[in-house]
Amino acid sequence: VFQLSLPLNFLGSVYRELRQSLLDMETLFNLQKVNVAIKEVPNAKPLQLTKGGEIKFENVTFGYHADRPILQNLSLTIPAGKKIAIVGPSGCGKSTILRLLFRFYDVQEGRILIDNQDIREVSLESLRKAIGVVPQDTPLFNDSIEHNIRYGDMSAPPEKVLAAAQRAKIHDIVSAFPEGYKTMVGERGMMISGGEKQRLAVSRLILKDPPLLFFDEATSALDTHTEQALMANINSILKEKARTSVFVAHRLRTIYDSDKIIVLKEGHVAQSGTHRELIDTGGVYSELWSAQETLFDEEGQEREVSIED
Ligand code: ATP
């Protein structure tokens, strides 16, 4: 019995690892976008986060098709432990940056470094394990809410799952369901809203607790009030743990307090700096900020204006 249970346990953990990385990929991109041609170098070493997770793009050029570059000679630095925002018009390549970082594609020119290691030189598993994402749209498993949150860390005890849900502002909603955390969700379960899904994804990420965090329009489905409350919680977690975090956002109000804001335009960095600096210099960012700040609807309520408008 003992002899049999060992390999089964081992297979179980391999299976969980596999499911976890599949989940990460799924939550990021639909599978057609994943390029299976990406290979590890022989004897790839695990990524070592010796500087706390500094991300550098050095003269990166990349396009999905050779004749249409999306990023052109792009250089940017995301300092370790800081909160960075990337803003820019739709299609300018914000999600592409994330896909390159995960190495779903390789750059055509230049290089991407994490703590001075070229990401092409490190093992894919260690690279993808280090990065957590709250994507634009979170797929759910056909399982309970508890299970869906616990996916961030399969070994987490119920108290940790609950604490993560509280910080992600989903606990009160879940508690009000007749079956609470046992409520089944996903295609065959209860339908939950886009905002609730986003908060489930945030609680998953809080449990996973990766060193590098990406929020790809992660609060876009929330109303302004819930968004602000959730952002306050996310900010306090980031501060507490000094995590490197990158927010892709359309609503500038969610990111104006970032340590650095990078404005992308046509595949390169058009502007970067703090909110104050970008307002003082004028240009794309300050125009967008005033457009988003001054528009109100007939009732005097703030109107949602996205960066494309
Ligand atoms: P949004 O703000 O709308 O999410 P984005 O800035 O994140 O946009 P990306 O998703 O990075 O933009 O896409 C950048 C460009 O690359 C777009 O023109 C898009 O159509 C194109 N693109 C994205 N994925 C692929 C793909 N797999 N194959 C070909 N082109 C692609």
XYZ file of N, CA and C in Angstrom, residues 62-194:
399
model
N 8.552 43.570 -31.229
C 7.750 42.349 -31.337
C 6.483 42.603 -32.153
N 6.139 41.649 -33.004
C 4.849 41.668 -33.699
C 4.366 40.245 -33.833
N 3.057 40.038 -33.874
C 2.528 38.679 -34.057
C 2.796 38.215 -35.487
N 2.848 39.199 -36.403
C 3.204 38.917 -37.790
C 4.373 39.822 -38.146
N 5.318 39.273 -38.883
C 6.567 39.997 -39.141
C 6.333 41.372 -39.758
N 5.290 41.502 -40.564
C 5.087 42.781 -41.261
C 4.317 43.798 -40.421
N 3.924 43.424 -39.199
C 3.164 44.382 -38.397
C 3.678 44.432 -36.960
N 4.736 45.220 -36.710
C 5.257 45.282 -35.342
C 4.248 45.932 -34.388
N 4.106 45.351 -33.207
C 3.198 45.902 -32.199
C 4.022 46.744 -31.212
N 5.150 46.196 -30.775
C 6.057 46.960 -29.911
C 7.308 47.291 -30.723
N 7.739 48.521 -30.650
C 8.882 48.939 -31.472
C 9.954 49.566 -30.612
N 11.056 48.849 -30.474
C 12.190 49.373 -29.734
C 11.767 49.883 -28.354
N 10.961 49.078 -27.694
C 10.366 49.495 -26.417
C 11.329 49.223 -25.258
N 11.606 50.260 -24.479
C 12.426 50.082 -23.280
C 11.634 50.608 -22.092
N 11.538 49.813 -21.069
C 10.919 50.297 -19.841
C 11.409 49.503 -18.646
N 11.360 50.157 -17.486
C 11.796 49.502 -16.253
C 10.658 49.536 -15.248
N 10.382 48.386 -14.672
C 9.397 48.292 -13.596
C 10.180 47.958 -12.336
N 10.412 48.953 -11.474
C 11.283 48.709 -10.324
C 10.661 47.714 -9.339
N 11.531 46.972 -8.650
C 11.069 45.981 -7.680
C 10.250 46.650 -6.582
N 9.182 46.003 -6.203
C 8.403 46.462 -5.058
C 7.556 47.692 -5.317
N 7.495 48.149 -6.570
C 6.734 49.368 -6.858
C 5.431 49.055 -7.586
N 4.538 50.039 -7.528
C 3.269 49.921 -8.236
C 3.343 50.757 -9.513
N 3.210 50.075 -10.629
C 3.358 50.718 -11.937
C 2.050 50.603 -12.709
N 1.735 51.613 -13.478
C 0.545 51.518 -14.324
C 0.963 51.649 -15.775
N 0.284 50.897 -16.624
C 0.500 51.046 -18.066
C -0.827 51.474 -18.667
N -0.834 52.633 -19.300
C -2.058 53.111 -19.931
C -1.772 53.380 -21.410
N -2.826 53.450 -22.185
C -2.651 53.695 -23.614
C -3.877 53.247 -24.356
N -4.028 53.690 -25.599
C -5.244 53.358 -26.338
C -5.378 51.863 -26.594
N -6.566 51.425 -26.864
C -6.845 50.026 -27.133
C -5.983 49.560 -28.304
N -5.376 48.380 -28.138
C -4.589 47.813 -29.237
C -3.145 48.294 -29.285
N -2.723 49.107 -28.303
C -1.349 49.631 -28.364
C -0.333 48.616 -27.846
N -0.797 47.506 -27.277
C 0.134 46.444 -26.901
C 0.293 46.205 -25.404
N -0.658 46.661 -24.609
C -0.537 46.498 -23.146
C -0.575 45.024 -22.748
N -1.560 44.288 -23.272
C -1.641 42.864 -22.926
C -0.504 42.084 -23.576
N -0.007 42.585 -24.701
C 1.119 41.928 -25.366
C 2.354 41.923 -24.452
N 2.556 43.014 -23.734
C 3.675 43.097 -22.788
C 3.595 41.952 -21.779
N 2.391 41.720 -21.310
C 2.161 40.650 -20.345
C 2.413 39.275 -20.978
N 1.933 39.099 -22.219
C 2.149 37.810 -22.897
C 3.636 37.538 -23.108
N 4.407 38.592 -23.415
C 5.847 38.419 -23.625
C 6.532 38.064 -22.313
N 6.076 38.694 -21.253
C 6.667 38.461 -19.947
C 6.457 37.011 -19.500
N 5.309 36.468 -19.843
C 5.009 35.071 -19.529
C 5.694 34.121 -20.499
N 6.319 34.705 -21.497
C 6.963 33.954 -22.582
C 5.984 33.067 -23.324
N 4.837 33.616 -23.649
C 3.974 32.911 -24.586
C 4.460 33.196 -25.999
N 5.252 34.232 -26.116
C 5.945 34.556 -27.367
C 7.343 35.022 -26.976
N 8.283 34.940 -27.905
C 9.600 35.526 -27.666
C 9.735 36.809 -28.467
N 10.534 37.723 -27.934
C 10.749 38.996 -28.616
C 11.503 38.751 -29.929
N 11.315 39.637 -30.889
C 12.089 39.521 -32.130
C 13.425 40.240 -32.018
N 13.412 41.337 -31.284
C 14.668 42.042 -31.001
C 14.652 42.505 -29.552
N 15.853 42.729 -29.016
C 15.957 43.202 -27.645
C 15.813 42.066 -26.650
N 15.613 42.411 -25.380
C 15.480 41.354 -24.369
C 14.638 41.813 -23.190
N 14.120 40.825 -22.478
C 13.331 41.093 -21.273
C 14.073 40.465 -20.100
N 14.321 41.273 -19.077
C 15.063 40.784 -17.913
C 14.196 40.858 -16.665
N 14.288 39.847 -15.838
C 13.732 39.942 -14.486
C 14.909 39.758 -13.539
N 15.127 40.717 -12.684
C 16.294 40.711 -11.800
C 17.563 40.310 -12.562
N 17.775 40.983 -13.684
C 18.952 40.802 -14.545
C 19.076 39.455 -15.232
N 18.040 38.616 -15.180
C 18.109 37.349 -15.909
C 17.227 37.449 -17.149
N 17.800 37.150 -18.303
C 17.021 37.117 -19.542
C 15.965 36.013 -19.379
N 14.709 36.348 -19.619
C 13.677 35.333 -19.338
C 13.776 34.125 -20.271
N 14.515 34.244 -21.369
C 14.709 33.082 -22.252
C 15.687 32.073 -21.668
N 16.409 32.490 -20.624
C 17.425 31.613 -20.036
C 16.903 30.849 -18.817
N 15.742 31.208 -18.296
C 15.266 30.563 -17.058
C 14.170 29.553 -17.383
N 13.894 28.667 -16.430
C 12.891 27.636 -16.690
C 11.506 28.284 -16.769
N 10.695 27.765 -17.688
C 9.357 28.322 -17.903
C 8.507 28.197 -16.639
N 8.674 27.053 -15.961
C 7.857 26.829 -14.775
C 8.131 27.900 -13.715
N 9.423 28.175 -13.477
C 9.755 29.148 -12.430
C 9.308 30.554 -12.836
N 9.388 30.830 -14.136
C 8.976 32.143 -14.630
C 7.479 32.341 -14.406
N 6.698 31.355 -14.838
C 5.236 31.511 -14.772
C 4.712 31.426 -13.351
N 5.447 30.706 -12.516
C 5.066 30.599 -11.108
C 5.229 31.939 -10.385
N 6.221 32.718 -10.857
C 6.545 33.973 -10.168
C 5.531 35.076 -10.455
N 4.726 34.882 -11.500
C 3.817 35.947 -11.925
C 2.371 35.537 -11.688
N 1.636 36.407 -11.050
C 0.200 36.175 -10.856
C -0.581 37.229 -11.603
N -1.737 36.829 -12.120
C -2.499 37.761 -12.951
C -3.965 37.781 -12.577
N -4.526 38.963 -12.534
C -5.981 39.069 -12.549
C -6.332 39.572 -13.943
N -6.904 38.687 -14.760
C -7.113 39.031 -16.166
C -8.411 39.812 -16.385
N -8.621 40.199 -17.635
C -9.846 40.936 -17.964
C -11.068 40.059 -17.730
N -10.953 38.787 -18.060
C -12.095 37.897 -17.889
C -11.618 36.597 -17.254
N -12.167 36.282 -16.102
C -11.709 35.117 -15.349
C -12.593 33.914 -15.609
N -12.051 32.856 -16.196
C -12.892 31.665 -16.309
C -13.011 30.974 -14.956
N -14.177 30.408 -14.681
C -14.364 29.709 -13.404
C -14.419 28.213 -13.656
N -14.034 27.459 -12.645
C -14.211 26.013 -12.716
C -15.636 25.672 -12.335
N -16.151 24.583 -12.896
C -17.463 24.088 -12.479
C -17.306 23.444 -11.122
N -17.248 24.270 -10.118
C -17.002 23.752 -8.773
C -17.500 24.807 -7.787
N -17.266 24.580 -6.494
C -17.761 25.521 -5.489
C -16.950 26.821 -5.522
N -17.513 27.854 -4.921
C -16.799 29.125 -4.809
C -15.521 28.910 -4.003
N -15.633 28.130 -2.937
C -14.464 27.870 -2.098
C -13.327 27.261 -2.924
N -13.679 26.265 -3.730
C -12.669 25.607 -4.561
C -12.067 26.598 -5.558
N -12.930 27.426 -6.120
C -12.447 28.398 -7.103
C -11.465 29.387 -6.492
N -11.684 29.748 -5.240
C -10.720 30.648 -4.578
C -9.464 29.872 -4.217
N -9.667 28.658 -3.670
C -8.531 27.870 -3.178
C -7.549 27.515 -4.284
N -7.965 27.626 -5.526
C -7.055 27.335 -6.613
C -5.780 28.147 -6.542
N -5.851 29.295 -5.875
C -4.644 30.096 -5.694
C -3.607 29.375 -4.844
N -4.057 28.528 -3.939
C -3.146 27.770 -3.077
C -3.924 26.578 -2.523
N -3.703 25.420 -3.177
C -4.515 24.243 -2.843
C -4.359 23.798 -1.397
N -3.271 24.233 -0.745
C -3.058 23.749 0.618
C -3.625 24.724 1.659
N -4.253 25.809 1.217
C -4.711 26.828 2.173
C -5.846 26.311 3.065
N -5.753 26.534 4.374
C -6.845 26.141 5.264
C -8.040 27.080 5.067
N -9.254 26.647 5.489
C -10.453 27.463 5.254
C -10.317 28.905 5.756
N -9.624 29.126 6.893
C -9.498 30.508 7.412
C -8.785 31.401 6.408
N -7.781 30.842 5.723
C -7.027 31.666 4.764
C -7.877 32.000 3.536
N -8.704 31.018 3.136
C -9.601 31.238 2.001
C -10.566 32.375 2.353
N -11.089 32.296 3.569
C -12.039 33.302 4.038
C -11.390 34.687 4.122
N -10.181 34.739 4.666
C -9.484 36.019 4.804
C -9.216 36.629 3.429
N -8.844 35.772 2.451
C -8.585 36.267 1.090
C -9.878 36.827 0.496
N -10.981 36.128 0.733
C -12.275 36.588 0.202
C -12.662 37.922 0.830
N -12.362 38.063 2.109
C -12.672 39.337 2.774
C -11.892 40.476 2.157
N -10.608 40.253 1.944
C -9.782 41.324 1.385
C -10.167 41.632 -0.054
N -10.673 40.635 -0.747
C -11.077 40.849 -2.137
C -12.517 41.355 -2.229
N -13.123 41.664 -1.072
C -14.466 42.258 -1.029
C -15.553 41.352 -1.619
N -15.387 40.038 -1.429
C -16.413 39.145 -1.962
C -17.091 38.351 -0.845
N -16.522 38.438 0.364
C -17.028 37.625 1.472
C -18.511 37.881 1.787
N -18.906 39.144 1.857
C -20.296 39.451 2.225
C -21.275 38.904 1.190
N -20.882 39.004 -0.069
C -21.758 38.504 -1.138
C -21.898 36.992 -1.022
N -20.757 36.314 -0.853
C -20.780 34.848 -0.775
C -21.580 34.392 0.449
N -21.394 35.083 1.570
C -22.104 34.695 2.803
C -23.614 34.809 2.631
N -24.039 35.708 1.760
C -25.484 35.889 1.581
C -26.102 34.810 0.681
N -25.281 34.053 -0.039
C -25.836 32.948 -0.839
C -26.304 31.853 0.114
N -27.442 31.176 -0.201
C -27.949 30.129 0.710
C -26.898 29.067 1.015
N -26.101 28.703 0.038
C -25.089 27.664 0.291
C -23.688 28.235 0.535
N -23.615 29.536 0.693
C -22.344 30.172 1.043
C -21.203 29.755 0.134
N -20.070 29.414 0.750
C -18.869 29.057 -0.014
C -19.028 27.740 -0.789
N -20.078 26.989 -0.452
C -20.292 25.708 -1.175
C -21.098 25.919 -2.452
N -21.531 27.146 -2.699
C -22.306 27.438 -3.907
C -21.519 27.038 -5.144
N -22.173 26.304 -6.040
C -21.498 25.884 -7.264
C -21.552 27.003 -8.296
N -20.433 27.249 -8.943
C -20.391 28.275 -9.990
C -19.862 27.654 -11.290
N -19.643 28.469 -12.267
C -19.164 27.962 -13.556
C -20.356 27.682 -14.459
N -20.067 27.068 -15.604
C -21.120 26.873 -16.609
C -22.326 26.120 -16.070
N -22.072 25.129 -15.207
C -23.189 24.320 -14.717
C -23.692 24.795 -13.360
N -23.084 25.843 -12.826
C -23.509 26.320 -11.512
C -24.207 27.649 -11.617
N -24.193 28.370 -10.502
C -24.852 29.661 -10.488
C -24.075 30.661 -11.354
N -24.806 31.507 -12.023
C -24.141 32.543 -12.810
C -23.761 33.674 -11.857
N -22.539 34.096 -11.883
C -22.180 35.259 -11.079
C -21.728 36.389 -11.993
N -21.811 37.593 -11.486
C -21.570 38.749 -12.346
C -20.086 38.919 -12.679
N -19.799 39.763 -13.654
C -18.422 40.038 -14.039
C -17.617 40.612 -12.889
